[in-house]
Structure formats: structure tokens, C-alpha cells
Amino acid sequence: WNTTVLPSLLCPYMAFRVQTNSGCNAMWTPTEVAPCTCGTHSIWLEVTCVHLKYLDSIMLYSCKCRPVPEQLVGRGLFPCAPVLPKLAIDLNMLEFATGLFVNSSPNETAWVATLTEFLDTRGYIFTTEDSFWRCFGNALAQYQVLMQVVEAEVRKSVEIARTLI
């Protein structure tokens, strides 16, 4: 992750929050996105999406003007890698885990083990548990940084509005 990736996720994140009433309402999203015509090198990428009650996979078209992380955040998912993520975590799940870890000792291993078992009993087998633990931890840490960026931008906007009034 570098300093340019998280700020680029700010607009898709804020748009998602507005469109879904801060994650309270479900939002329809297509499972495939039409290819872009910007002419840059591009690829189709399959991303496994981890939701609280299920796993699914989506195909996204990645190019210079439509980075996969921005597409994922616009769909309510947070990528586990900054460029070509193979796994994405539901934003509401990350928000819940962040709140949980504020009120208890942060135990990502226990969270991942519990989620993996929960999904397994529903027929969604996640075969690489150790990899999922690392991906979840990475996504959670970067999500928390994004929340700090969002908070700073909102504070800045409020201060600008105050000075104008």
C-alpha cells in the first residue's frame, strides 16, 4: 500500500456510504463491469468477496482509469491488496470488526477462525485459512487508515465551510 492508493479510495467510499445510507441499505451492483476503452493494458480479474454470511466471486476489468480497488470500494468491499487484489472484505464487516476491537482486545486470529468456521458450516469452504488471516489483517489495517483519511477530509471540509459562513 502506498500513499496514493488510499486517497484514491476516498470518493468511491463516500459515494458508497451516501448511496447505502452508511451501509444500512443494500445496494445493487452488477457482477461484471463492462470493459473500459482507455486503451491501456488491462485484464479481467476474479476477486473472492468475503461477506458475513457468504463468499462469492466477481469478475472485474482492471485498467489504468478503472483500478480494481476503486471498483471494489464502490461495491462496498475493501481490497486486501492495493493493485490486483484476489480477495475483498465487506466494508460493514470491517467496520464491525473495528468497533469490536475498540471494545475488546484485538484478536484477528480468533475473528478469522470464527468467520471461517461460520462460513464452512454454510457450505462456503475457504481453503487457505492462514492466507485469509493475513489478508483480513491487512485489509482491516488499511481500512482503519482510510477511516482516518475520511475523518480528516470531513474535518477539513467543515472548517472550510465555517470560514465561509
Short mmCIF file of N, CA, C and O in Angstrom, two decimals, residues 11-82:
data_model
loop_
_atom_site.label_atom_id
_atom_site.label_comp_id
_atom_site.label_asym_id
_atom_site.label_seq_id
_atom_site.Cartn_x
_atom_site.Cartn_y
_atom_site.Cartn_z
N CYS A 11 -13.27 8.95 -2.60
CA CYS A 11 -14.52 9.26 -3.32
C CYS A 11 -15.43 8.03 -3.48
O CYS A 11 -16.62 8.12 -3.17
N PRO A 12 -14.89 6.88 -3.93
CA PRO A 12 -15.79 5.72 -4.03
C PRO A 12 -16.36 5.31 -2.67
O PRO A 12 -17.52 4.92 -2.57
N TYR A 13 -15.55 5.45 -1.60
CA TYR A 13 -16.04 5.09 -0.26
C TYR A 13 -17.18 6.03 0.16
O TYR A 13 -18.22 5.57 0.63
N MET A 14 -16.97 7.34 -0.01
CA MET A 14 -18.01 8.30 0.39
C MET A 14 -19.28 8.11 -0.45
O MET A 14 -20.38 8.19 0.08
N ALA A 15 -19.12 7.84 -1.74
CA ALA A 15 -20.29 7.60 -2.59
C ALA A 15 -21.05 6.36 -2.13
O ALA A 15 -22.28 6.37 -2.06
N PHE A 16 -20.32 5.31 -1.78
CA PHE A 16 -20.97 4.09 -1.29
C PHE A 16 -21.75 4.38 -0.01
O PHE A 16 -22.88 3.94 0.16
N ARG A 17 -21.14 5.13 0.91
CA ARG A 17 -21.80 5.44 2.19
C ARG A 17 -23.07 6.25 1.95
O ARG A 17 -24.09 6.02 2.60
N VAL A 18 -23.03 7.20 1.02
CA VAL A 18 -24.21 8.01 0.73
C VAL A 18 -25.30 7.15 0.08
O VAL A 18 -26.46 7.18 0.48
N GLN A 19 -24.92 6.34 -0.92
CA GLN A 19 -25.90 5.54 -1.65
C GLN A 19 -26.55 4.46 -0.78
O GLN A 19 -27.67 4.04 -1.06
N THR A 20 -25.85 4.02 0.24
CA THR A 20 -26.39 2.93 1.08
C THR A 20 -26.81 3.39 2.47
O THR A 20 -27.05 2.57 3.34
N ASN A 21 -26.90 4.73 2.66
CA ASN A 21 -27.25 5.27 3.96
C ASN A 21 -26.31 4.72 5.04
O ASN A 21 -26.74 4.08 5.99
N SER A 22 -25.03 4.93 4.83
CA SER A 22 -23.95 4.47 5.74
C SER A 22 -23.95 2.96 5.91
O SER A 22 -23.69 2.44 7.00
N GLY A 23 -24.24 2.26 4.84
CA GLY A 23 -24.19 0.80 4.87
C GLY A 23 -25.45 0.14 5.38
O GLY A 23 -25.52 -1.09 5.48
N CYS A 24 -26.48 0.93 5.70
CA CYS A 24 -27.73 0.36 6.25
C CYS A 24 -28.58 -0.29 5.17
O CYS A 24 -29.29 -1.26 5.43
N ASN A 25 -28.54 0.24 3.95
CA ASN A 25 -29.36 -0.29 2.86
C ASN A 25 -28.49 -1.06 1.88
O ASN A 25 -27.38 -0.64 1.58
N ALA A 26 -29.02 -2.15 1.38
CA ALA A 26 -28.29 -2.92 0.37
C ALA A 26 -28.25 -2.11 -0.92
O ALA A 26 -29.13 -1.32 -1.20
N MET A 27 -27.20 -2.31 -1.68
CA MET A 27 -27.05 -1.61 -2.94
C MET A 27 -26.85 -2.63 -4.05
O MET A 27 -26.02 -3.52 -3.92
N TRP A 28 -27.60 -2.52 -5.13
CA TRP A 28 -27.43 -3.43 -6.24
C TRP A 28 -26.15 -3.10 -6.96
O TRP A 28 -25.85 -1.95 -7.25
N THR A 29 -25.37 -4.14 -7.21
CA THR A 29 -24.16 -3.95 -8.01
C THR A 29 -24.07 -5.09 -9.00
O THR A 29 -24.35 -6.23 -8.67
N PRO A 30 -23.69 -4.80 -10.22
CA PRO A 30 -23.56 -5.86 -11.22
C PRO A 30 -22.39 -6.77 -10.87
O PRO A 30 -21.46 -6.36 -10.19
N THR A 31 -22.44 -8.02 -11.33
CA THR A 31 -21.34 -8.94 -11.06
C THR A 31 -20.21 -8.74 -12.05
O THR A 31 -19.11 -9.19 -11.81
N GLU A 32 -20.45 -8.07 -13.15
CA GLU A 32 -19.39 -7.79 -14.12
C GLU A 32 -19.47 -6.34 -14.55
O GLU A 32 -20.54 -5.76 -14.61
N VAL A 33 -18.34 -5.77 -14.84
CA VAL A 33 -18.27 -4.39 -15.29
C VAL A 33 -17.80 -4.41 -16.74
O VAL A 33 -16.88 -5.12 -17.09
N ALA A 34 -18.43 -3.61 -17.57
CA ALA A 34 -18.05 -3.55 -18.99
C ALA A 34 -16.62 -3.04 -19.13
O ALA A 34 -16.18 -2.21 -18.35
N PRO A 35 -15.90 -3.56 -20.11
CA PRO A 35 -14.52 -3.12 -20.32
C PRO A 35 -14.43 -1.62 -20.61
O PRO A 35 -15.32 -1.04 -21.22
N CYS A 36 -13.37 -1.02 -20.16
CA CYS A 36 -13.11 0.39 -20.40
C CYS A 36 -12.46 0.54 -21.78
O CYS A 36 -11.85 -0.39 -22.29
N THR A 37 -12.53 1.71 -22.31
CA THR A 37 -11.95 1.95 -23.64
C THR A 37 -10.78 2.93 -23.58
O THR A 37 -10.49 3.60 -24.57
N CYS A 38 -10.09 3.02 -22.44
CA CYS A 38 -9.00 3.99 -22.31
C CYS A 38 -7.76 3.57 -23.10
O CYS A 38 -6.85 4.37 -23.27
N GLY A 39 -7.71 2.34 -23.55
CA GLY A 39 -6.60 1.90 -24.39
C GLY A 39 -5.36 1.44 -23.64
O GLY A 39 -4.37 1.08 -24.26
N THR A 40 -5.39 1.42 -22.32
CA THR A 40 -4.22 0.96 -21.58
C THR A 40 -4.27 -0.57 -21.44
O THR A 40 -5.30 -1.20 -21.68
N HIS A 41 -3.15 -1.14 -21.03
CA HIS A 41 -3.10 -2.58 -20.78
C HIS A 41 -4.12 -2.92 -19.70
O HIS A 41 -4.14 -2.29 -18.65
N SER A 42 -4.95 -3.88 -19.94
CA SER A 42 -5.98 -4.22 -18.98
C SER A 42 -6.19 -5.72 -18.94
O SER A 42 -5.84 -6.44 -19.87
N ILE A 43 -6.76 -6.17 -17.81
CA ILE A 43 -7.01 -7.60 -17.62
C ILE A 43 -8.33 -7.80 -16.88
O ILE A 43 -8.82 -6.90 -16.20
N TRP A 44 -8.88 -8.98 -17.03
CA TRP A 44 -10.01 -9.39 -16.21
C TRP A 44 -9.43 -10.00 -14.95
O TRP A 44 -8.46 -10.75 -14.99
N LEU A 45 -10.02 -9.69 -13.81
CA LEU A 45 -9.53 -10.21 -12.54
C LEU A 45 -10.69 -10.77 -11.74
O LEU A 45 -11.72 -10.11 -11.56
N GLU A 46 -10.53 -12.01 -11.28
CA GLU A 46 -11.54 -12.61 -10.41
C GLU A 46 -11.18 -12.29 -8.97
O GLU A 46 -10.05 -12.52 -8.53
N VAL A 47 -12.15 -11.76 -8.23
CA VAL A 47 -11.93 -11.39 -6.83
C VAL A 47 -12.93 -12.16 -5.97
O VAL A 47 -14.13 -12.12 -6.22
N THR A 48 -12.41 -12.87 -4.96
CA THR A 48 -13.26 -13.55 -3.99
C THR A 48 -13.68 -12.51 -2.96
O THR A 48 -12.85 -11.79 -2.41
N CYS A 49 -14.99 -12.44 -2.71
CA CYS A 49 -15.54 -11.44 -1.80
C CYS A 49 -16.06 -12.13 -0.55
O CYS A 49 -16.86 -13.06 -0.63
N VAL A 50 -15.59 -11.67 0.60
CA VAL A 50 -15.97 -12.26 1.88
C VAL A 50 -17.01 -11.37 2.54
O VAL A 50 -16.72 -10.23 2.90
N HIS A 51 -18.22 -11.89 2.64
CA HIS A 51 -19.32 -11.22 3.32
C HIS A 51 -19.55 -11.95 4.63
O HIS A 51 -19.02 -13.03 4.86
N LEU A 52 -20.34 -11.38 5.50
CA LEU A 52 -20.56 -12.00 6.81
C LEU A 52 -21.21 -13.37 6.69
O LEU A 52 -20.85 -14.29 7.41
N LYS A 53 -22.13 -13.53 5.77
CA LYS A 53 -22.87 -14.79 5.67
C LYS A 53 -22.49 -15.66 4.49
O LYS A 53 -22.98 -16.78 4.37
N TYR A 54 -21.66 -15.19 3.60
CA TYR A 54 -21.34 -15.98 2.41
C TYR A 54 -20.08 -15.47 1.73
O TYR A 54 -19.59 -14.38 2.03
N LEU A 55 -19.58 -16.28 0.81
CA LEU A 55 -18.50 -15.92 -0.08
C LEU A 55 -19.06 -15.85 -1.49
O LEU A 55 -19.97 -16.61 -1.83
N ASP A 56 -18.53 -14.98 -2.31
CA ASP A 56 -18.85 -15.03 -3.72
C ASP A 56 -17.65 -14.52 -4.49
O ASP A 56 -16.68 -14.06 -3.91
N SER A 57 -17.70 -14.65 -5.79
CA SER A 57 -16.62 -14.17 -6.65
C SER A 57 -17.21 -13.25 -7.69
O SER A 57 -18.32 -13.47 -8.18
N ILE A 58 -16.44 -12.21 -8.02
CA ILE A 58 -16.87 -11.30 -9.07
C ILE A 58 -15.71 -11.12 -10.05
O ILE A 58 -14.55 -11.30 -9.68
N MET A 59 -16.05 -10.83 -11.28
CA MET A 59 -15.06 -10.56 -12.31
C MET A 59 -15.04 -9.05 -12.52
O MET A 59 -16.08 -8.43 -12.75
N LEU A 60 -13.85 -8.46 -12.45
CA LEU A 60 -13.69 -7.03 -12.68
C LEU A 60 -12.67 -6.81 -13.77
O LEU A 60 -11.69 -7.54 -13.88
N TYR A 61 -12.89 -5.79 -14.55
CA TYR A 61 -11.99 -5.41 -15.61
C TYR A 61 -11.07 -4.34 -15.06
O TYR A 61 -11.52 -3.28 -14.64
N SER A 62 -9.79 -4.59 -15.06
CA SER A 62 -8.82 -3.66 -14.49
C SER A 62 -8.07 -2.92 -15.59
O SER A 62 -7.54 -3.55 -16.50
N CYS A 63 -8.05 -1.61 -15.50
CA CYS A 63 -7.26 -0.79 -16.42
C CYS A 63 -6.80 0.45 -15.66
O CYS A 63 -7.13 0.63 -14.50
N LYS A 64 -6.06 1.29 -16.33
CA LYS A 64 -5.49 2.47 -15.67
C LYS A 64 -6.55 3.43 -15.15
O LYS A 64 -6.42 4.00 -14.07
N CYS A 65 -7.62 3.62 -15.88
CA CYS A 65 -8.64 4.58 -15.46
C CYS A 65 -9.70 3.97 -14.54
O CYS A 65 -10.52 4.70 -14.00
N ARG A 66 -9.71 2.64 -14.40
CA ARG A 66 -10.68 1.98 -13.52
C ARG A 66 -9.97 0.95 -12.64
O ARG A 66 -10.15 -0.26 -12.82
N PRO A 67 -9.18 1.40 -11.67
CA PRO A 67 -8.46 0.46 -10.81
C PRO A 67 -9.43 -0.42 -10.02
O PRO A 67 -10.49 0.03 -9.58
N VAL A 68 -9.06 -1.67 -9.87
CA VAL A 68 -9.90 -2.63 -9.17
C VAL A 68 -10.22 -2.18 -7.74
O VAL A 68 -11.37 -2.28 -7.32
N PRO A 69 -9.25 -1.66 -6.96
CA PRO A 69 -9.61 -1.23 -5.60
C PRO A 69 -10.74 -0.20 -5.58
O PRO A 69 -11.63 -0.28 -4.73
N GLU A 70 -10.74 0.74 -6.51
CA GLU A 70 -11.82 1.73 -6.55
C GLU A 70 -13.15 1.09 -6.89
O GLU A 70 -14.19 1.45 -6.33
N GLN A 71 -13.14 0.13 -7.82
CA GLN A 71 -14.38 -0.57 -8.17
C GLN A 71 -14.91 -1.36 -6.98
O GLN A 71 -16.12 -1.38 -6.74
N LEU A 72 -14.01 -2.00 -6.24
CA LEU A 72 -14.44 -2.79 -5.08
C LEU A 72 -15.05 -1.91 -3.99
O LEU A 72 -16.11 -2.22 -3.45
N VAL A 73 -14.38 -0.80 -3.67
CA VAL A 73 -14.90 0.08 -2.62
C VAL A 73 -16.26 0.63 -3.04
O VAL A 73 -17.17 0.74 -2.21
N GLY A 74 -16.44 0.93 -4.31
CA GLY A 74 -17.73 1.38 -4.80
C GLY A 74 -18.82 0.34 -4.67
O GLY A 74 -20.00 0.66 -4.68
N ARG A 75 -18.43 -0.91 -4.52
CA ARG A 75 -19.37 -2.01 -4.34
C ARG A 75 -19.53 -2.40 -2.87
O ARG A 75 -20.16 -3.39 -2.55
N GLY A 76 -18.87 -1.65 -1.98
CA GLY A 76 -18.99 -1.96 -0.56
C GLY A 76 -18.00 -3.01 -0.08
O GLY A 76 -18.23 -3.67 0.94
N LEU A 77 -16.89 -3.16 -0.79
CA LEU A 77 -15.86 -4.15 -0.44
C LEU A 77 -14.51 -3.44 -0.31
O LEU A 77 -14.27 -2.45 -0.99
N PHE A 78 -13.65 -3.97 0.55
CA PHE A 78 -12.32 -3.38 0.70
C PHE A 78 -11.29 -4.39 0.23
O PHE A 78 -11.30 -5.54 0.66
N PRO A 79 -10.40 -3.98 -0.68
CA PRO A 79 -9.41 -4.91 -1.23
C PRO A 79 -8.34 -5.28 -0.21
O PRO A 79 -8.00 -4.50 0.66
N CYS A 80 -7.81 -6.49 -0.35
CA CYS A 80 -6.73 -6.95 0.53
C CYS A 80 -5.36 -6.64 -0.05
O CYS A 80 -4.36 -6.96 0.57
N ALA A 81 -5.31 -6.06 -1.22
CA ALA A 81 -4.05 -5.66 -1.85
C ALA A 81 -4.32 -4.38 -2.63
O ALA A 81 -5.43 -4.17 -3.11
N PRO A 82 -3.31 -3.52 -2.78
CA PRO A 82 -3.54 -2.21 -3.40
C PRO A 82 -3.65 -2.20 -4.92
O PRO A 82 -4.16 -1.24 -5.48
#
